[in-house]
């Protein structure tokens, strides 16, 4: 299959921003403590290369973002002005601030920007028009600039004014920032032209939140590994004994159907063979290990067992493409994290042998960071919900708005 490459689109590297004002949608939705200090600046750091490229070309930058979930209009705790000093330090240049993202003051500040200067607009979500995708609101933002750059993958699955609608006002001059470009390239590589064998590893608590992903992946993968709490719905559907383990009774039929569909399509659906059980949901619980379909009464499975780790690792280490979403057990508790840690190591090992590995979706990112292996996989996705919708096979409005599909 031939993919449309970035060659036929404008890209950060090929675009010359000299003398141009670029309005850039960033994801500065960072956590702040009660003194309004940033407690995790990952998202700000990630956006710096895009901003610096525009500035070094001789362009100027107007930054827009959301922060938190303001209810009705402006709220001090959600003001982006709390980010100004940190951002200025990271860019090595004073960042100007507009206390309203639209209106006369923002307009004038944008008009006065000189090459090399940066203006940060106040929180877009102080206006309901943002999440409603209001074209008039989008136009007010668009009127301040000549180029639109979307570098907020985390909101690419939302058709908001600043992520999607605004692109209509820049039919020629719209492009992905570096974060978006990397995300889209990496996910497309896995979903559209994976090297074979392609193995997806899915874990986490519930089948219900992953069912669309499972169905879409069945058409693409050679191996589908299932771990975590999801396991037990599949095991019960096969007639196994699962004790007090997590189960979604209403999905037992669905689990059977998925198992049959995998067989029809020749996909290896690989379930755990053993598990680590606990007598309560607590790190200090008593534990034992049992076959996955023979959990003793009164016990619950909270991690995959040693035989499973061995089995999963072998499949992973013989794969050319890996997609991992969701922990193999309750990795937040030290006594039930071994399964997730060992699978993360197997993915890192496969990567060192040349496999392409993509890790994404909330908890797997937290896990890979916790085990210090983030730099030993090919790509760690920054977009939780956006990534999951993309691997469900949905077209994300923020991506479509730029490249047309
Ligand atoms: P999700 O958001 O669906 O990816 O689920 C992530 C959560 O699943 C984590 O908080 C894990 O602690 C939890 N989890 C993983 N395995 C199990 C299990 N066997 N029983 C209960 N919860 C689990």
GROMACS .gro file of C-alpha atoms and ligand atoms in nm:
model
  428
    1UNK     CA    1   0.000   0.000   0.000
    2UNK     CA    2   0.134   0.345  -0.079
    3UNK     CA    3   0.071   0.611   0.174
    4UNK     CA    4   0.034   0.978   0.108
    5UNK     CA    5   0.362   1.100   0.248
    6UNK     CA    6   0.439   1.431   0.401
    7UNK     CA    7   0.624   1.518   0.078
    8UNK     CA    8   0.302   1.633  -0.084
    9UNK     CA    9   0.206   1.842   0.218
   10UNK     CA   10   0.366   2.145   0.375
   11UNK     CA   11   0.592   2.036   0.659
   12UNK     CA   12   0.772   2.216   0.936
   13UNK     CA   13   1.109   2.153   0.777
   14UNK     CA   14   1.009   2.258   0.426
   15UNK     CA   15   0.805   2.564   0.521
   16UNK     CA   16   0.980   2.899   0.545
   17UNK     CA   17   0.816   3.111   0.814
   18UNK     CA   18   1.030   3.422   0.745
   19UNK     CA   19   0.827   3.739   0.794
   20UNK     CA   20   0.510   3.539   0.868
   21UNK     CA   21   0.286   3.530   1.173
   22UNK     CA   22   0.198   3.175   1.265
   23UNK     CA   23  -0.087   3.087   1.500
   24UNK     CA   24   0.006   2.760   1.668
   25UNK     CA   25  -0.238   2.532   1.855
   26UNK     CA   26  -0.031   2.377   2.132
   27UNK     CA   27  -0.130   2.148   2.416
   28UNK     CA   28  -0.028   2.343   2.727
   29UNK     CA   29  -0.282   2.161   2.943
   30UNK     CA   30  -0.025   2.106   3.219
   31UNK     CA   31  -0.086   2.027   3.586
   32UNK     CA   32  -0.043   2.322   3.828
   33UNK     CA   33  -0.014   2.305   4.207
   34UNK     CA   34  -0.202   2.533   4.449
   35UNK     CA   35   0.062   2.805   4.403
   36UNK     CA   36   0.007   2.781   4.024
   37UNK     CA   37   0.349   2.627   3.963
   38UNK     CA   38   0.384   2.373   3.685
   39UNK     CA   39   0.432   2.023   3.830
   40UNK     CA   40   0.496   1.842   3.500
   41UNK     CA   41   0.624   2.045   3.205
   42UNK     CA   42   0.647   1.757   2.954
   43UNK     CA   43   0.389   1.911   2.721
   44UNK     CA   44   0.556   2.251   2.718
   45UNK     CA   45   0.898   2.099   2.650
   46UNK     CA   46   0.751   1.893   2.367
   47UNK     CA   47   0.622   2.205   2.189
   48UNK     CA   48   0.951   2.397   2.199
   49UNK     CA   49   1.103   2.259   1.872
   50UNK     CA   50   0.804   2.375   1.667
   51UNK     CA   51   0.809   2.724   1.822
   52UNK     CA   52   1.187   2.759   1.786
   53UNK     CA   53   1.182   2.654   1.420
   54UNK     CA   54   0.931   2.930   1.337
   55UNK     CA   55   1.132   3.188   1.531
   56UNK     CA   56   1.464   3.088   1.381
   57UNK     CA   57   1.317   3.120   1.030
   58UNK     CA   58   1.234   3.482   1.118
   59UNK     CA   59   0.865   3.430   1.184
   60UNK     CA   60   0.657   3.526   1.486
   61UNK     CA   61   0.440   3.296   1.693
   62UNK     CA   62   0.094   3.332   1.843
   63UNK     CA   63   0.032   3.045   2.084
   64UNK     CA   64  -0.314   2.919   2.176
   65UNK     CA   65  -0.413   2.637   2.409
   66UNK     CA   66  -0.666   2.519   2.661
   67UNK     CA   67  -0.589   2.457   3.028
   68UNK     CA   68  -0.814   2.254   3.255
   69UNK     CA   69  -1.190   2.253   3.233
   70UNK     CA   70  -1.320   2.603   3.311
   71UNK     CA   71  -1.698   2.602   3.355
   72UNK     CA   72  -1.831   2.950   3.285
   73UNK     CA   73  -1.584   3.204   3.150
   74UNK     CA   74  -1.247   3.305   3.295
   75UNK     CA   75  -1.113   3.141   3.612
   76UNK     CA   76  -0.785   3.254   3.763
   77UNK     CA   77  -0.667   2.900   3.835
   78UNK     CA   78  -0.698   2.809   3.467
   79UNK     CA   79  -0.520   3.119   3.333
   80UNK     CA   80  -0.235   3.054   3.091
   81UNK     CA   81  -0.052   3.353   3.237
   82UNK     CA   82   0.083   3.106   3.498
   83UNK     CA   83   0.295   2.958   3.219
   84UNK     CA   84   0.453   3.279   3.088
   85UNK     CA   85   0.773   3.283   3.293
   86UNK     CA   86   0.847   2.913   3.242
   87UNK     CA   87   0.786   2.942   2.869
   88UNK     CA   88   1.000   3.256   2.841
   89UNK     CA   89   1.287   3.074   3.014
   90UNK     CA   90   1.256   2.771   2.788
   91UNK     CA   91   1.251   2.984   2.471
   92UNK     CA   92   1.518   3.226   2.591
   93UNK     CA   93   1.298   3.522   2.495
   94UNK     CA   94   1.027   3.714   2.685
   95UNK     CA   95   0.682   3.584   2.594
   96UNK     CA   96   0.405   3.845   2.567
   97UNK     CA   97   0.062   3.762   2.705
   98UNK     CA   98  -0.286   3.858   2.584
   99UNK     CA   99  -0.538   3.840   2.873
  100UNK     CA  100  -0.818   3.743   2.632
  101UNK     CA  101  -0.768   3.505   2.337
  102UNK     CA  102  -0.982   3.720   2.105
  103UNK     CA  103  -1.083   4.089   2.104
  104UNK     CA  104  -0.908   4.419   2.045
  105UNK     CA  105  -0.616   4.372   2.284
  106UNK     CA  106  -0.516   4.033   2.140
  107UNK     CA  107  -0.560   4.165   1.787
  108UNK     CA  108  -0.333   4.462   1.851
  109UNK     CA  109  -0.073   4.253   2.031
  110UNK     CA  110  -0.069   4.011   1.737
  111UNK     CA  111  -0.043   4.294   1.483
  112UNK     CA  112   0.251   4.444   1.674
  113UNK     CA  113   0.451   4.120   1.682
  114UNK     CA  114   0.792   4.143   1.518
  115UNK     CA  115   0.992   3.853   1.373
  116UNK     CA  116   1.130   3.641   1.658
  117UNK     CA  117   0.856   3.744   1.902
  118UNK     CA  118   0.604   3.522   2.082
  119UNK     CA  119   0.255   3.601   2.206
  120UNK     CA  120   0.060   3.361   2.429
  121UNK     CA  121  -0.318   3.398   2.417
  122UNK     CA  122  -0.537   3.337   2.723
  123UNK     CA  123  -0.716   3.002   2.767
  124UNK     CA  124  -0.936   2.924   2.467
  125UNK     CA  125  -1.188   2.739   2.683
  126UNK     CA  126  -1.286   3.059   2.864
  127UNK     CA  127  -1.521   3.071   2.563
  128UNK     CA  128  -1.774   2.792   2.505
  129UNK     CA  129  -1.736   2.875   2.135
  130UNK     CA  130  -1.406   2.682   2.139
  131UNK     CA  131  -1.545   2.339   2.222
  132UNK     CA  132  -1.859   2.409   2.017
  133UNK     CA  133  -1.639   2.461   1.713
  134UNK     CA  134  -1.788   2.803   1.639
  135UNK     CA  135  -1.669   2.928   1.295
  136UNK     CA  136  -1.700   3.296   1.395
  137UNK     CA  137  -1.476   3.239   1.696
  138UNK     CA  138  -1.232   3.041   1.481
  139UNK     CA  139  -1.224   3.328   1.230
  140UNK     CA  140  -1.134   3.578   1.501
  141UNK     CA  141  -0.836   3.361   1.594
  142UNK     CA  142  -0.744   3.302   1.230
  143UNK     CA  143  -0.753   3.674   1.143
  144UNK     CA  144  -0.450   3.733   1.365
  145UNK     CA  145  -0.212   3.519   1.154
  146UNK     CA  146  -0.105   3.410   0.806
  147UNK     CA  147  -0.016   3.049   0.883
  148UNK     CA  148  -0.186   2.786   1.101
  149UNK     CA  149   0.013   2.514   1.273
  150UNK     CA  150  -0.154   2.237   1.474
  151UNK     CA  151   0.081   2.077   1.724
  152UNK     CA  152  -0.177   1.950   1.974
  153UNK     CA  153  -0.217   1.578   1.911
  154UNK     CA  154  -0.394   1.531   2.247
  155UNK     CA  155  -0.698   1.723   2.113
  156UNK     CA  156  -0.682   1.602   1.751
  157UNK     CA  157  -0.993   1.388   1.806
  158UNK     CA  158  -1.203   1.696   1.885
  159UNK     CA  159  -1.358   1.921   1.619
  160UNK     CA  160  -1.298   2.233   1.824
  161UNK     CA  161  -1.256   2.584   1.683
  162UNK     CA  162  -0.879   2.596   1.737
  163UNK     CA  163  -0.803   2.233   1.644
  164UNK     CA  164  -1.014   2.188   1.333
  165UNK     CA  165  -1.251   2.466   1.224
  166UNK     CA  166  -0.976   2.730   1.208
  167UNK     CA  167  -0.793   2.532   0.937
  168UNK     CA  168  -1.065   2.630   0.686
  169UNK     CA  169  -0.935   2.987   0.697
  170UNK     CA  170  -0.588   2.876   0.584
  171UNK     CA  171  -0.656   2.669   0.269
  172UNK     CA  172  -0.290   2.689   0.165
  173UNK     CA  173  -0.093   2.775   0.474
  174UNK     CA  174  -0.176   2.502   0.726
  175UNK     CA  175   0.052   2.233   0.857
  176UNK     CA  176   0.130   1.993   1.139
  177UNK     CA  177   0.385   2.093   1.402
  178UNK     CA  178   0.661   1.846   1.485
  179UNK     CA  179   0.464   1.664   1.757
  180UNK     CA  180   0.166   1.603   1.530
  181UNK     CA  181   0.390   1.502   1.242
  182UNK     CA  182   0.573   1.247   1.459
  183UNK     CA  183   0.253   1.107   1.606
  184UNK     CA  184   0.079   1.070   1.271
  185UNK     CA  185   0.385   0.919   1.102
  186UNK     CA  186   0.442   0.669   1.385
  187UNK     CA  187   0.080   0.559   1.419
  188UNK     CA  188   0.037   0.531   1.041
  189UNK     CA  189   0.350   0.319   1.021
  190UNK     CA  190   0.195   0.074   1.267
  191UNK     CA  191  -0.164   0.081   1.145
  192UNK     CA  192  -0.111   0.109   0.769
  193UNK     CA  193   0.217  -0.054   0.676
  194UNK     CA  194   0.337  -0.266   0.966
  195UNK     CA  195   0.636  -0.493   0.926
  196UNK     CA  196   0.531  -0.853   0.994
  197UNK     CA  197   0.477  -1.022   1.231
  198UNK     CA  198   0.267  -0.747   1.386
  199UNK     CA  199   0.177  -0.802   1.752
  200UNK     CA  200  -0.062  -0.588   1.955
  201UNK     CA  201  -0.051  -0.614   2.332
  202UNK     CA  202  -0.366  -0.493   2.503
  203UNK     CA  203  -0.419  -0.474   2.876
  204UNK     CA  204  -0.594  -0.260   3.132
  205UNK     CA  205  -0.908  -0.302   3.329
  206UNK     CA  206  -1.198  -0.334   3.091
  207UNK     CA  207  -1.289  -0.504   2.765
  208UNK     CA  208  -1.571  -0.252   2.713
  209UNK     CA  209  -1.334   0.042   2.661
  210UNK     CA  210  -1.113  -0.156   2.421
  211UNK     CA  211  -1.363  -0.356   2.217
  212UNK     CA  212  -1.360  -0.128   1.910
  213UNK     CA  213  -0.980  -0.133   1.916
  214UNK     CA  214  -0.977  -0.512   1.938
  215UNK     CA  215  -1.218  -0.543   1.645
  216UNK     CA  216  -1.015  -0.305   1.429
  217UNK     CA  217  -0.682  -0.467   1.519
  218UNK     CA  218  -0.807  -0.817   1.438
  219UNK     CA  219  -0.799  -0.717   1.070
  220UNK     CA  220  -0.439  -0.606   1.090
  221UNK     CA  221  -0.235  -0.805   1.339
  222UNK     CA  222  -0.077  -1.150   1.336
  223UNK     CA  223  -0.081  -1.180   1.715
  224UNK     CA  224  -0.317  -1.023   1.964
  225UNK     CA  225  -0.195  -1.056   2.322
  226UNK     CA  226  -0.451  -0.984   2.594
  227UNK     CA  227  -0.351  -0.925   2.955
  228UNK     CA  228  -0.468  -0.726   3.258
  229UNK     CA  229  -0.817  -0.730   3.403
  230UNK     CA  230  -0.963  -0.784   3.053
  231UNK     CA  231  -0.829  -1.137   3.056
  232UNK     CA  232  -1.089  -1.272   3.294
  233UNK     CA  233  -1.390  -1.189   3.079
  234UNK     CA  234  -1.228  -1.397   2.801
  235UNK     CA  235  -1.140  -1.681   3.040
  236UNK     CA  236  -1.489  -1.692   3.190
  237UNK     CA  237  -1.637  -1.693   2.839
  238UNK     CA  238  -1.433  -2.009   2.773
  239UNK     CA  239  -1.574  -2.172   3.090
  240UNK     CA  240  -1.276  -2.104   3.319
  241UNK     CA  241  -1.295  -2.040   3.696
  242UNK     CA  242  -1.198  -1.680   3.774
  243UNK     CA  243  -1.284  -1.641   4.145
  244UNK     CA  244  -1.341  -1.276   4.233
  245UNK     CA  245  -1.141  -1.140   3.937
  246UNK     CA  246  -1.267  -0.844   3.739
  247UNK     CA  247  -1.532  -0.951   3.488
  248UNK     CA  248  -1.783  -0.783   3.259
  249UNK     CA  249  -2.072  -1.031   3.247
  250UNK     CA  250  -2.245  -0.836   2.970
  251UNK     CA  251  -1.943  -0.884   2.745
  252UNK     CA  252  -1.909  -1.262   2.775
  253UNK     CA  253  -2.080  -1.315   2.438
  254UNK     CA  254  -1.868  -1.047   2.281
  255UNK     CA  255  -1.552  -1.217   2.413
  256UNK     CA  256  -1.667  -1.544   2.253
  257UNK     CA  257  -1.730  -1.366   1.923
  258UNK     CA  258  -1.386  -1.203   1.930
  259UNK     CA  259  -1.228  -1.544   1.994
  260UNK     CA  260  -1.416  -1.693   1.695
  261UNK     CA  261  -1.338  -1.398   1.469
  262UNK     CA  262  -0.967  -1.430   1.553
  263UNK     CA  263  -0.980  -1.797   1.452
  264UNK     CA  264  -1.158  -1.714   1.126
  265UNK     CA  265  -0.899  -1.449   1.039
  266UNK     CA  266  -0.603  -1.664   1.138
  267UNK     CA  267  -0.499  -1.425   1.415
  268UNK     CA  268  -0.329  -1.578   1.720
  269UNK     CA  269  -0.533  -1.455   2.013
  270UNK     CA  270  -0.295  -1.514   2.302
  271UNK     CA  271  -0.434  -1.517   2.654
  272UNK     CA  272  -0.242  -1.561   2.982
  273UNK     CA  273  -0.189  -1.920   3.099
  274UNK     CA  274  -0.127  -1.835   3.464
  275UNK     CA  275  -0.188  -1.545   3.700
  276UNK     CA  276  -0.087  -1.400   4.035
  277UNK     CA  277  -0.389  -1.394   4.265
  278UNK     CA  278  -0.463  -1.191   4.578
  279UNK     CA  279  -0.714  -1.243   4.860
  280UNK     CA  280  -0.800  -0.872   4.852
  281UNK     CA  281  -0.738  -0.568   4.627
  282UNK     CA  282  -0.440  -0.448   4.827
  283UNK     CA  283  -0.064  -0.449   4.787
  284UNK     CA  284  -0.033  -0.624   5.124
  285UNK     CA  285  -0.276  -0.903   5.031
  286UNK     CA  286  -0.178  -1.271   5.053
  287UNK     CA  287  -0.089  -1.404   4.710
  288UNK     CA  288  -0.068  -1.728   4.515
  289UNK     CA  289  -0.015  -1.832   4.156
  290UNK     CA  290  -0.259  -2.051   3.964
  291UNK     CA  291  -0.351  -2.152   3.610
  292UNK     CA  292  -0.548  -1.859   3.466
  293UNK     CA  293  -0.867  -2.067   3.442
  294UNK     CA  294  -0.842  -2.206   3.798
  295UNK     CA  295  -0.843  -1.901   4.024
  296UNK     CA  296  -0.938  -2.030   4.372
  297UNK     CA  297  -1.271  -1.918   4.517
  298UNK     CA  298  -1.237  -1.592   4.710
  299UNK     CA  299  -0.919  -1.487   4.522
  300UNK     CA  300  -0.875  -1.237   4.238
  301UNK     CA  301  -0.615  -1.226   3.960
  302UNK     CA  302  -0.412  -0.905   3.973
  303UNK     CA  303  -0.113  -0.982   3.749
  304UNK     CA  304   0.003  -1.226   3.481
  305UNK     CA  305   0.211  -1.518   3.607
  306UNK     CA  306   0.567  -1.635   3.524
  307UNK     CA  307   0.468  -1.884   3.251
  308UNK     CA  308   0.263  -1.614   3.082
  309UNK     CA  309   0.550  -1.366   3.098
  310UNK     CA  310   0.769  -1.622   2.924
  311UNK     CA  311   0.507  -1.698   2.659
  312UNK     CA  312   0.423  -1.333   2.586
  313UNK     CA  313   0.792  -1.231   2.582
  314UNK     CA  314   0.876  -1.493   2.322
  315UNK     CA  315   0.603  -1.372   2.086
  316UNK     CA  316   0.702  -1.008   2.144
  317UNK     CA  317   1.071  -1.070   2.085
  318UNK     CA  318   0.993  -1.238   1.752
  319UNK     CA  319   0.778  -0.952   1.622
  320UNK     CA  320   0.869  -0.678   1.376
  321UNK     CA  321   0.595  -0.435   1.480
  322UNK     CA  322   0.458  -0.387   1.831
  323UNK     CA  323   0.169  -0.182   1.960
  324UNK     CA  324   0.122  -0.173   2.337
  325UNK     CA  325  -0.174  -0.026   2.521
  326UNK     CA  326  -0.272  -0.106   2.878
  327UNK     CA  327  -0.091  -0.267   3.174
  328UNK     CA  328  -0.074  -0.644   3.230
  329UNK     CA  329  -0.175  -0.614   3.595
  330UNK     CA  330  -0.231  -0.368   3.877
  331UNK     CA  331   0.111  -0.212   3.817
  332UNK     CA  332   0.040   0.074   4.059
  333UNK     CA  333   0.094  -0.182   4.340
  334UNK     CA  334   0.454  -0.303   4.368
  335UNK     CA  335   0.355  -0.665   4.431
  336UNK     CA  336   0.154  -0.682   4.108
  337UNK     CA  337   0.379  -0.490   3.869
  338UNK     CA  338   0.616  -0.767   3.757
  339UNK     CA  339   0.405  -0.869   3.457
  340UNK     CA  340   0.383  -0.516   3.320
  341UNK     CA  341   0.755  -0.453   3.387
  342UNK     CA  342   0.863  -0.775   3.212
  343UNK     CA  343   0.644  -0.708   2.909
  344UNK     CA  344   0.789  -0.354   2.888
  345UNK     CA  345   1.138  -0.509   2.896
  346UNK     CA  346   1.048  -0.759   2.622
  347UNK     CA  347   0.923  -0.470   2.405
  348UNK     CA  348   1.247  -0.281   2.468
  349UNK     CA  349   1.448  -0.593   2.379
  350UNK     CA  350   1.254  -0.647   2.055
  351UNK     CA  351   1.313  -0.280   1.970
  352UNK     CA  352   1.688  -0.320   2.021
  353UNK     CA  353   1.673  -0.607   1.767
  354UNK     CA  354   1.506  -0.379   1.511
  355UNK     CA  355   1.132  -0.397   1.581
  356UNK     CA  356   0.919  -0.083   1.551
  357UNK     CA  357   0.739  -0.031   1.882
  358UNK     CA  358   0.464   0.214   1.962
  359UNK     CA  359   0.348   0.256   2.320
  360UNK     CA  360   0.047   0.468   2.400
  361UNK     CA  361  -0.265   0.539   2.598
  362UNK     CA  362  -0.251   0.673   2.955
  363UNK     CA  363  -0.141   0.387   3.177
  364UNK     CA  364   0.108   0.221   2.944
  365UNK     CA  365   0.288   0.554   2.909
  366UNK     CA  366   0.295   0.589   3.289
  367UNK     CA  367   0.424   0.230   3.313
  368UNK     CA  368   0.701   0.265   3.054
  369UNK     CA  369   0.815   0.585   3.226
  370UNK     CA  370   0.801   0.422   3.570
  371UNK     CA  371   1.026   0.139   3.450
  372UNK     CA  372   1.268   0.386   3.286
  373UNK     CA  373   1.227   0.228   2.941
  374UNK     CA  374   1.067   0.515   2.748
  375UNK     CA  375   1.384   0.580   2.548
  376UNK     CA  376   1.417   0.212   2.457
  377UNK     CA  377   1.100   0.190   2.251
  378UNK     CA  378   1.054   0.349   1.910
  379UNK     CA  379   0.776   0.591   1.997
  380UNK     CA  380   0.573   0.686   2.303
  381UNK     CA  381   0.251   0.856   2.200
  382UNK     CA  382   0.145   1.170   2.388
  383UNK     CA  383  -0.224   1.151   2.304
  384UNK     CA  384  -0.438   0.922   2.519
  385UNK     CA  385  -0.790   0.955   2.379
  386UNK     CA  386  -0.668   1.071   2.039
  387UNK     CA  387  -0.440   0.770   2.000
  388UNK     CA  388  -0.712   0.526   2.104
  389UNK     CA  389  -0.960   0.674   1.855
  390UNK     CA  390  -0.697   0.659   1.583
  391UNK     CA  391  -0.629   0.290   1.645
  392UNK     CA  392  -1.002   0.227   1.659
  393UNK     CA  393  -0.986   0.327   1.291
  394UNK     CA  394  -1.158   0.665   1.325
  395UNK     CA  395  -1.066   0.969   1.121
  396UNK     CA  396  -0.952   1.240   1.361
  397UNK     CA  397  -1.095   1.583   1.271
  398UNK     CA  398  -0.775   1.768   1.366
  399UNK     CA  399  -0.571   1.550   1.130
  400UNK     CA  400  -0.827   1.560   0.850
  401UNK     CA  401  -0.844   1.941   0.870
  402UNK     CA  402  -0.478   1.957   0.767
  403UNK     CA  403  -0.415   1.668   0.532
  404UNK     CA  404  -0.767   1.597   0.405
  405UNK     CA  405  -0.819   1.247   0.549
  406LIG     P1  406  -0.732   0.100   3.139
  406LIG     O1  407  -0.755   0.244   3.176
  406LIG     O2  408  -0.855   0.028   3.093
  406LIG     O3  409  -0.615   0.083   3.046
  406LIG     O4  410  -0.696   0.026   3.275
  406LIG     C1  411  -0.582   0.053   3.349
  406LIG     C2  412  -0.602  -0.001   3.487
  406LIG     O5  413  -0.624  -0.140   3.481
  406LIG     C3  414  -0.484   0.018   3.578
  406LIG     O6  415  -0.518   0.110   3.677
  406LIG     C4  416  -0.460  -0.122   3.636
  406LIG     O7  417  -0.439  -0.121   3.776
  406LIG     C5  418  -0.588  -0.194   3.605
  406LIG     N1  419  -0.571  -0.340   3.599
  406LIG     C6  420  -0.483  -0.409   3.526
  406LIG     N2  421  -0.494  -0.541   3.550
  406LIG     C7  422  -0.593  -0.556   3.639
  406LIG     C8  423  -0.650  -0.670   3.705
  406LIG     N3  424  -0.607  -0.794   3.678
  406LIG     N4  425  -0.751  -0.647   3.791
  406LIG     C9  426  -0.793  -0.522   3.816
  406LIG     N5  427  -0.745  -0.412   3.759
  406LIG    C10  428  -0.644  -0.428   3.672
   0.00000   0.00000   0.00000
